[in-house]
Short mmCIF file of C-alpha atoms and ligand atoms in Angstrom, two decimals:
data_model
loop_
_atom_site.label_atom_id
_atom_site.label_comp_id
_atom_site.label_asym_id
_atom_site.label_seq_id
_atom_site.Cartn_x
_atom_site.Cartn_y
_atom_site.Cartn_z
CA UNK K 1074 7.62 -53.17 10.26
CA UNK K 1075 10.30 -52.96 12.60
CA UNK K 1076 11.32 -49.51 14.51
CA UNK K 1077 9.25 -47.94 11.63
CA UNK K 1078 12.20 -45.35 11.01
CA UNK K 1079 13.46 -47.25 8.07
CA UNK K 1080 12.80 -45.94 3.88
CA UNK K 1081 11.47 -49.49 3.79
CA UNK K 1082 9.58 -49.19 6.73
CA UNK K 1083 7.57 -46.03 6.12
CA UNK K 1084 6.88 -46.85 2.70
CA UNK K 1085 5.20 -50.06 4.16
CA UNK K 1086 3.44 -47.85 6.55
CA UNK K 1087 2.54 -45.53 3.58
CA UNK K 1088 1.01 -48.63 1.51
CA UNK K 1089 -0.79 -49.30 4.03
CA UNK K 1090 -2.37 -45.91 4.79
CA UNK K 1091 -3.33 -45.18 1.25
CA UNK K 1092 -4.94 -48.92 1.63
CA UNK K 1093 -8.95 -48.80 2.25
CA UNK K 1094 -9.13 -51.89 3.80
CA UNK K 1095 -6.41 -50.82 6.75
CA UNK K 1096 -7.73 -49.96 10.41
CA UNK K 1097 -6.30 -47.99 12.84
CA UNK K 1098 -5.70 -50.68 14.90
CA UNK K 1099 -3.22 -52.08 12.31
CA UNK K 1100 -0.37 -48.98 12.79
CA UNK K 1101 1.60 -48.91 15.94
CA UNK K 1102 1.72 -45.62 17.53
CA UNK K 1103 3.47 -43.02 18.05
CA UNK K 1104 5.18 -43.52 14.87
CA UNK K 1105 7.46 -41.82 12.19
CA UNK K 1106 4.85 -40.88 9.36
CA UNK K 1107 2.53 -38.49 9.93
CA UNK K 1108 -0.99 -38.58 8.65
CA UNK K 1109 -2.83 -35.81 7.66
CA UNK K 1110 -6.00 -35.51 6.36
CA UNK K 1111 -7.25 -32.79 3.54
CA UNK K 1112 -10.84 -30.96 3.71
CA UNK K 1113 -13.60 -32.29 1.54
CA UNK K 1114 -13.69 -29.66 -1.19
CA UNK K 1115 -9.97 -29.57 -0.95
CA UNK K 1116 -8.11 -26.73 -2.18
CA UNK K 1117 -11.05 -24.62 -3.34
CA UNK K 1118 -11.83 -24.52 0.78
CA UNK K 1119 -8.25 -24.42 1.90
CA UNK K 1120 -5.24 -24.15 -0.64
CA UNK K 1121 -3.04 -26.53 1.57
CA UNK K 1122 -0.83 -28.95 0.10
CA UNK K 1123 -2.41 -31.60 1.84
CA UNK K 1124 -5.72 -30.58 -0.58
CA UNK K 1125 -3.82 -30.39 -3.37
CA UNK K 1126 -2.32 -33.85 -3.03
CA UNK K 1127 -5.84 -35.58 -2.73
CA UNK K 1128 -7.43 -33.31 -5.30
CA UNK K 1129 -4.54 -34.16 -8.08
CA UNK K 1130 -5.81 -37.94 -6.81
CA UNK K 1131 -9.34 -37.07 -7.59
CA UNK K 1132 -8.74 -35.71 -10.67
CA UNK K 1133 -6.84 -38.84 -11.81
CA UNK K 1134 -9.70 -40.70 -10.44
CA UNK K 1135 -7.04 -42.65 -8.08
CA UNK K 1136 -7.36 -43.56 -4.71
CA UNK K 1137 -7.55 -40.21 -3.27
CA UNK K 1138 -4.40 -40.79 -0.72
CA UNK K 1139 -1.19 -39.61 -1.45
CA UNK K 1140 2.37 -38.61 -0.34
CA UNK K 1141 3.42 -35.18 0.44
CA UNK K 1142 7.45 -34.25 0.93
CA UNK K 1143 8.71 -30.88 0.77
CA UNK K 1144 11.99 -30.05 -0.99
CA UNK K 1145 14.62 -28.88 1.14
CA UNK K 1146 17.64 -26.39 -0.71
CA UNK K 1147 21.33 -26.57 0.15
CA UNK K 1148 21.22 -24.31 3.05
CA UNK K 1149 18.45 -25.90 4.58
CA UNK K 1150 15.34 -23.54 3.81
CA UNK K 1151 12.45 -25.53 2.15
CA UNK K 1152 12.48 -23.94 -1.64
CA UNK K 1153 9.95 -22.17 -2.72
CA UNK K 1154 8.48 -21.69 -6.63
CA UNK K 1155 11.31 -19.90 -8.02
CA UNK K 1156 14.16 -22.51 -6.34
CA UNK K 1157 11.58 -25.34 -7.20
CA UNK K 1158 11.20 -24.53 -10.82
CA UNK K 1159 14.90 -24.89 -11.53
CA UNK K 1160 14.95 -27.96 -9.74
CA UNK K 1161 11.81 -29.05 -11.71
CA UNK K 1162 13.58 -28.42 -14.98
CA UNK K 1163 17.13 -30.11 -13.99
CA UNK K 1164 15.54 -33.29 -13.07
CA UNK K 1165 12.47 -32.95 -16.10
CA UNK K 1166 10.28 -33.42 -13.37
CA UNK K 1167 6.51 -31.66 -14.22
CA UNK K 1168 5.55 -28.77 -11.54
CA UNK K 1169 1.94 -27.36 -10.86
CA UNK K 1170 1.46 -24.98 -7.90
CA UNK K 1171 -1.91 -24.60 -5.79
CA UNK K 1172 -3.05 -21.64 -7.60
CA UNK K 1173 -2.73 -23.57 -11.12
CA UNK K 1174 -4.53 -26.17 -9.32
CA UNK K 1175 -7.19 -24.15 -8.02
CA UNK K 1176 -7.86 -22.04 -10.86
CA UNK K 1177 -8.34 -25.39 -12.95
CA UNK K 1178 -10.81 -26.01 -10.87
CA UNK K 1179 -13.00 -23.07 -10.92
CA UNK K 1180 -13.16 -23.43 -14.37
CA UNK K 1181 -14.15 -27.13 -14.74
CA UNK K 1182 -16.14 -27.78 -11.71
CA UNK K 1183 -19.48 -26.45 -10.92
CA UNK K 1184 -19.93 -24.15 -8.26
CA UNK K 1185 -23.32 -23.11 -8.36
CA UNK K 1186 -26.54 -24.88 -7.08
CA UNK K 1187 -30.25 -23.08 -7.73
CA UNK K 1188 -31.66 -23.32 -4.26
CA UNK K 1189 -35.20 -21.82 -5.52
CA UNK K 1190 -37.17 -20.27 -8.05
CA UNK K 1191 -39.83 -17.57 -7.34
CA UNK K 1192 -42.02 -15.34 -9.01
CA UNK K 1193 -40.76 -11.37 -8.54
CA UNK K 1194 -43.04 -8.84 -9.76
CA UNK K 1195 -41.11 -5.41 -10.33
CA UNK K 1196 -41.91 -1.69 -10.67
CA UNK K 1197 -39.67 -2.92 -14.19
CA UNK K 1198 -41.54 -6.12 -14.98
CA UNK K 1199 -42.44 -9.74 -14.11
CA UNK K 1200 -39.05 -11.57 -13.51
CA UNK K 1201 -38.68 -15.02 -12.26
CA UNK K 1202 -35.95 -15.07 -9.14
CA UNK K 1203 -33.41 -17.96 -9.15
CA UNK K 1204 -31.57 -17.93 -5.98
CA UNK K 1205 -28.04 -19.63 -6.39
CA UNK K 1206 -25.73 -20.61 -3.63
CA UNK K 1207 -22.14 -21.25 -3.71
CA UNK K 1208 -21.68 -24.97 -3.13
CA UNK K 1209 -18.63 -23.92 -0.99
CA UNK K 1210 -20.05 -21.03 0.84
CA UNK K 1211 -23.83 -21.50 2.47
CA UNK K 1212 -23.54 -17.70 2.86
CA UNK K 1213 -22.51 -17.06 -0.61
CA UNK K 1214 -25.60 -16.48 -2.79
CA UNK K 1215 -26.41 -14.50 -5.74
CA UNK K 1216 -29.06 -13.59 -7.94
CA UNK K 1217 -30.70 -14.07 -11.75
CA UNK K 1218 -33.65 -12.52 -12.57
CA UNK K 1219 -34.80 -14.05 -15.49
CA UNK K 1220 -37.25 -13.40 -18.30
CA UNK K 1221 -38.72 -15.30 -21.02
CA UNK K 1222 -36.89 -18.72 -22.49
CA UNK K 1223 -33.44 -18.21 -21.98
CA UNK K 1224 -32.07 -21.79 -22.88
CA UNK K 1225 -32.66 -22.06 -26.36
CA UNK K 1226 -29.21 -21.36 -27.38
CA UNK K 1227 -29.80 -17.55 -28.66
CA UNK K 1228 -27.65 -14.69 -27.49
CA UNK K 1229 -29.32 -13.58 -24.10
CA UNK K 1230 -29.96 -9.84 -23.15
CA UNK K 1231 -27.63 -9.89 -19.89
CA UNK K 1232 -26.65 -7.89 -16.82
CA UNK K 1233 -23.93 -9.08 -14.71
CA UNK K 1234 -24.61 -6.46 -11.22
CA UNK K 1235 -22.42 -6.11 -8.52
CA UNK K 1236 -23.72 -5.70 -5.27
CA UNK K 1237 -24.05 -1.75 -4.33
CA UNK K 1238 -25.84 -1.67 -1.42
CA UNK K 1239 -25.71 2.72 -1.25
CA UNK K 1240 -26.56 2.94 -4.91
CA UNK K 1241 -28.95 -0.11 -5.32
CA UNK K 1242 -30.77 0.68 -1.72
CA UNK K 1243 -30.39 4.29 -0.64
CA UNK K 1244 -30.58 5.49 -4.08
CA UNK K 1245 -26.80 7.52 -3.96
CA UNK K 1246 -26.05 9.77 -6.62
CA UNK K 1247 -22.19 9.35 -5.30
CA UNK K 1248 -22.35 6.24 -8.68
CA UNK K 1249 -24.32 5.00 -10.92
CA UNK K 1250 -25.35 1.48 -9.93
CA UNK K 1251 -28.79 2.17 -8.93
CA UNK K 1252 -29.60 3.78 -12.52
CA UNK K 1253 -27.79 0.98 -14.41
CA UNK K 1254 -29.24 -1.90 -12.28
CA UNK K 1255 -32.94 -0.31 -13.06
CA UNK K 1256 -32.17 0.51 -16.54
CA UNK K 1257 -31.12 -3.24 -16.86
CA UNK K 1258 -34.06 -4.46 -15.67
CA UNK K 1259 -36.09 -2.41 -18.06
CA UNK K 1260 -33.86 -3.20 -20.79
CA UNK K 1261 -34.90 -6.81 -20.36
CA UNK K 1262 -38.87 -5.65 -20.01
CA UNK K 1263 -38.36 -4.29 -23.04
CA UNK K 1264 -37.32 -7.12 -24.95
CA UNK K 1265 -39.10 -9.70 -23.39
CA UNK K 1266 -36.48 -11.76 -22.57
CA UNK K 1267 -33.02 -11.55 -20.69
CA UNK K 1268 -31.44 -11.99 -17.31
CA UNK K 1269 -29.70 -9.74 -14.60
CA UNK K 1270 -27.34 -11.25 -12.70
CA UNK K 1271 -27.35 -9.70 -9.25
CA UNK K 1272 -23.93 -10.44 -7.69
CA UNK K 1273 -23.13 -9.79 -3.94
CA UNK K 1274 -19.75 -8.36 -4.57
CA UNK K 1275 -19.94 -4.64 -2.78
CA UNK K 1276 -17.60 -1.70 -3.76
CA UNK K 1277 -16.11 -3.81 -6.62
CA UNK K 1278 -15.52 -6.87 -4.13
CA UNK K 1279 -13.89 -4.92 -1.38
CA UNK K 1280 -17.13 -5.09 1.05
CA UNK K 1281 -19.67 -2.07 2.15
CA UNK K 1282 -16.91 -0.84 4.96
CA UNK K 1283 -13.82 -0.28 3.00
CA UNK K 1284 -15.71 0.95 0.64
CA UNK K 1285 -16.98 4.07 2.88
CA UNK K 1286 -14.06 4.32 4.04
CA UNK K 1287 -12.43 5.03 0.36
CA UNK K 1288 -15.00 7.67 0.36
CA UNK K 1289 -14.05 8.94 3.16
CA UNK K 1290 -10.47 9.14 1.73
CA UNK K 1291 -12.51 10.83 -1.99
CA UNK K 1292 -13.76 13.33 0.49
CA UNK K 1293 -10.28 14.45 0.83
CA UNK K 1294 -9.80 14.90 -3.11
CA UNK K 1295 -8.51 11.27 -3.95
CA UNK K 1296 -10.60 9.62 -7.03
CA UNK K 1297 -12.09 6.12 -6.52
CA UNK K 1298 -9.06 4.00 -8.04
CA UNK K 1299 -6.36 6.18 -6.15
CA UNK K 1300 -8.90 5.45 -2.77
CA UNK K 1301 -8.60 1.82 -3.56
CA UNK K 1302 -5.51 1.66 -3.73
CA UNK K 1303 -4.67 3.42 -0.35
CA UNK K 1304 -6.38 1.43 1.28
CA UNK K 1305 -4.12 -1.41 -0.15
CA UNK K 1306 -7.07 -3.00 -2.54
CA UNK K 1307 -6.45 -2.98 -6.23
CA UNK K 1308 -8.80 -1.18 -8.09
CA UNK K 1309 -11.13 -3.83 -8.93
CA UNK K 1310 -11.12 -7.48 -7.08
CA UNK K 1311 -14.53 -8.51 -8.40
CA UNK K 1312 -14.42 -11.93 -9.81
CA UNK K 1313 -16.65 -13.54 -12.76
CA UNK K 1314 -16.21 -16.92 -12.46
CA UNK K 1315 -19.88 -18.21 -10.39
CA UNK K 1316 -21.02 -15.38 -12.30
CA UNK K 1317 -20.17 -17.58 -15.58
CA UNK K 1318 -21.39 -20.68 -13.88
CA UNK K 1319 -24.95 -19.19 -13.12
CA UNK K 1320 -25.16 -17.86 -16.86
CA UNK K 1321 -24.13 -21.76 -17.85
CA UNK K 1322 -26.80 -23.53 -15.40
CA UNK K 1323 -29.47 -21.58 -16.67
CA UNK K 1324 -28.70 -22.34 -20.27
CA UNK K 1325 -26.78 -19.66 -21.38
CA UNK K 1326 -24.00 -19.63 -23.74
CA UNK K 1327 -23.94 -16.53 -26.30
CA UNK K 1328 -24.98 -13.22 -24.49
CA UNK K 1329 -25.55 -9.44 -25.16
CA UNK K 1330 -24.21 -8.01 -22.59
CA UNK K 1331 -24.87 -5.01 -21.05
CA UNK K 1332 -22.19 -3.05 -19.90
CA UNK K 1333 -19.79 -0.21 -20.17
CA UNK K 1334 -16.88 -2.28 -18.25
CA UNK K 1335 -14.85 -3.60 -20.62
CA UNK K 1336 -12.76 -5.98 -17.93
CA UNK K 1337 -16.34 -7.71 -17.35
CA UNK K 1338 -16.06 -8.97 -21.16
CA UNK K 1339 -12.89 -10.01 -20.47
CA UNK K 1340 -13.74 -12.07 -17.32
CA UNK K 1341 -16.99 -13.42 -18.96
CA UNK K 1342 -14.89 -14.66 -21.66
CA UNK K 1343 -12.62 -16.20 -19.52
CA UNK K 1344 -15.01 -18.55 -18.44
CA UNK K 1345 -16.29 -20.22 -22.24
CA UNK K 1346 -19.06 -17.91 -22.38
CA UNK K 1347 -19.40 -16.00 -26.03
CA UNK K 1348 -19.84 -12.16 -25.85
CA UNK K 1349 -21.88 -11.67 -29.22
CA UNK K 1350 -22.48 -8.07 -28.41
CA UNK K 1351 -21.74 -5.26 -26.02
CA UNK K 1352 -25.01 -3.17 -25.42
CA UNK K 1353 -23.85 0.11 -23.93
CA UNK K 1354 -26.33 1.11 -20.19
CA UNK K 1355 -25.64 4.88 -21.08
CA UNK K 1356 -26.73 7.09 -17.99
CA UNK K 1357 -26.62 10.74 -17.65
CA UNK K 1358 -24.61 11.89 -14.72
CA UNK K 1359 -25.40 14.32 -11.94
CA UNK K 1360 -23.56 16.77 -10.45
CA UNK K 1361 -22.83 14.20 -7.88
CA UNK K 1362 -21.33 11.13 -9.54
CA UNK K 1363 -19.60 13.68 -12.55
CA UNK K 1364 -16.12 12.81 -11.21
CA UNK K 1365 -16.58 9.18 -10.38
CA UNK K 1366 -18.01 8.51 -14.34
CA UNK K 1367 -15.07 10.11 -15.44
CA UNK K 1368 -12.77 8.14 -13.31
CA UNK K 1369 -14.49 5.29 -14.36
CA UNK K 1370 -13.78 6.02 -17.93
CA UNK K 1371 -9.86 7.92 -17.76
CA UNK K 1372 -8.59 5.04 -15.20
CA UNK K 1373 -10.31 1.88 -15.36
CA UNK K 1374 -11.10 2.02 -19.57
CA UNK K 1375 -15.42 1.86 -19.41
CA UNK K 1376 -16.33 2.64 -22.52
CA UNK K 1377 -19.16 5.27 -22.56
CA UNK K 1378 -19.92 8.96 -23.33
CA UNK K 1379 -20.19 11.38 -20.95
CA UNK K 1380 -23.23 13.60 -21.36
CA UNK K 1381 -23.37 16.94 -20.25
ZN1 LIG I 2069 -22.36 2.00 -6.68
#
């Protein structure tokens, strides 16, 4: 090249960037492109543009190198979706945004990776423990506890559990987790084969601390959903998808599953797994957790009785 500044000039300098065989010592530097370079796991680590570049690469199965440019609008802002998606359609050009990109995929890649099986006796039953780990996110792990022969392709007795560390641990009447999560588990006993899927989402994925804190804010006469959402979280972030993928690795396709919650369906399905059946985990309320059941079922749709 010559100063480098040139269209020609950079798109030799390009070329020979997205070129394998170049060396650093081949570029002059400073220089007028600039190199960046995208994480490993691309945009489902960091939803950059830079990711998204080399993961629309990948998924071509091209040299993952590519060229990034932002779109600049007549008054000189850099245009956003709306601004982009005229321009898309004026010139026919196609448009995908990061979040298309990275809910692709969550749905096509796997996520998931058994770390170990173990034996876990319970009060309930025998269960063998398969501890899964987000590929992504060493400190990401959930749970199946798995009876019987699961894999041979008929509907499976299953739990998806969210992580409720008062009512799973300290036994709190203020829900119903603990009673659900144990009645799961002896729902499975009972028919000899089936799997609970213990998922470390706390307080509907909102974590253990905003989630006393919305009881803090109940204490004062707001319900659970209105807490939520004063705290600016909508009522339920919890999300399905490694969920899904554990149900898939361990050979699971067509479940019963247990639940009241009728948004879990809904996510499961999401996912390609079949819903054959909705088994209803009926529990009686206490004077305690009267008002949250009936939140549960006026605001947010779960699908149960209410005994009194
Ligand atoms: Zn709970």
């Amino acid at each position: 090249t010559t100063t480098g500044i040139s269209a020609s000039d950079r798109a030799k300098t390009i070329n020979a960037i997205a070129d394998p065989k170049t060396k650093a010592s081949d570029f002059a530097k400073p220089g007028h492109i600039f190199p960046l370079v995208a994480k490993n796991e691309g945009v489902l680590r960091r939803a950059g543009h830079t990711e998204a570049v080399v993961d629309l690469m990948k998924l071509a199965k091209l040299n993952p190198a590519g060229i990034l440019c932002e779109i600049m609008d007549e008054d000189g802002t850099m245009m956003r979706v709306p601004q982009l998606r005229k321009f898309a359609d004026k010139h026919k050009f196609k448009l995908i945004t990061i979040a298309d990109l990275i809910a692709y995929r969550r749905k096509t890649e796997k996520l998931v990776r058994c770390k170990t099986i173990v034996s876990m006796p319970s009060v309930y039953g025998d269960f063998k423990l398969h501890l899964y780990e987000n590929i992504l996110d060493e400190h990401d792990y959930s749970i199946a506890l798995v009876k019987g022969n699961i894999a041979d392709g008929e509907p499976v007795l299953t739990r998806v559990h969210s992580e409720c560390f008062t009512g799973d641990v300290l036994g709190s009447k203020r829900c119903d987790c603990g009673d659900q999560l144990a009645k799961a588990m002896q729902m499975v006993e009972e028919e000899g084969r089936g799997v609970v899927l213990y998922m470390r989402q706390e307080g509907r994925g909102i974590g253990l601390v905003n989630k006393l804190l919305a009881y803090e804010l109940q204490e004062k006469g707001k319900d659970t959903v209105e807490a939520n959402e004063e705290l600016g979280f909508k009522p339920d972030l919890r999300d399905y998808g490694i969920g899904a993928q554990i149900l898939k690795d361990l050979g699971v396709s067509k479940i019963k599953l247990m639940t009241n919650n009728p948004m879990k369906i809904i996510g499961l399905k999401g996912h390609g797994l079949e819903v054959v059946e909705r088994v209803p985990i009926e529990i009686h309320p206490n004077a305690d957790n009267e008002k949250y059941l009936k939140t549960k079922q006026e605001k947010m749709g779960h699908l149960f009785m209410i005994h009194n």
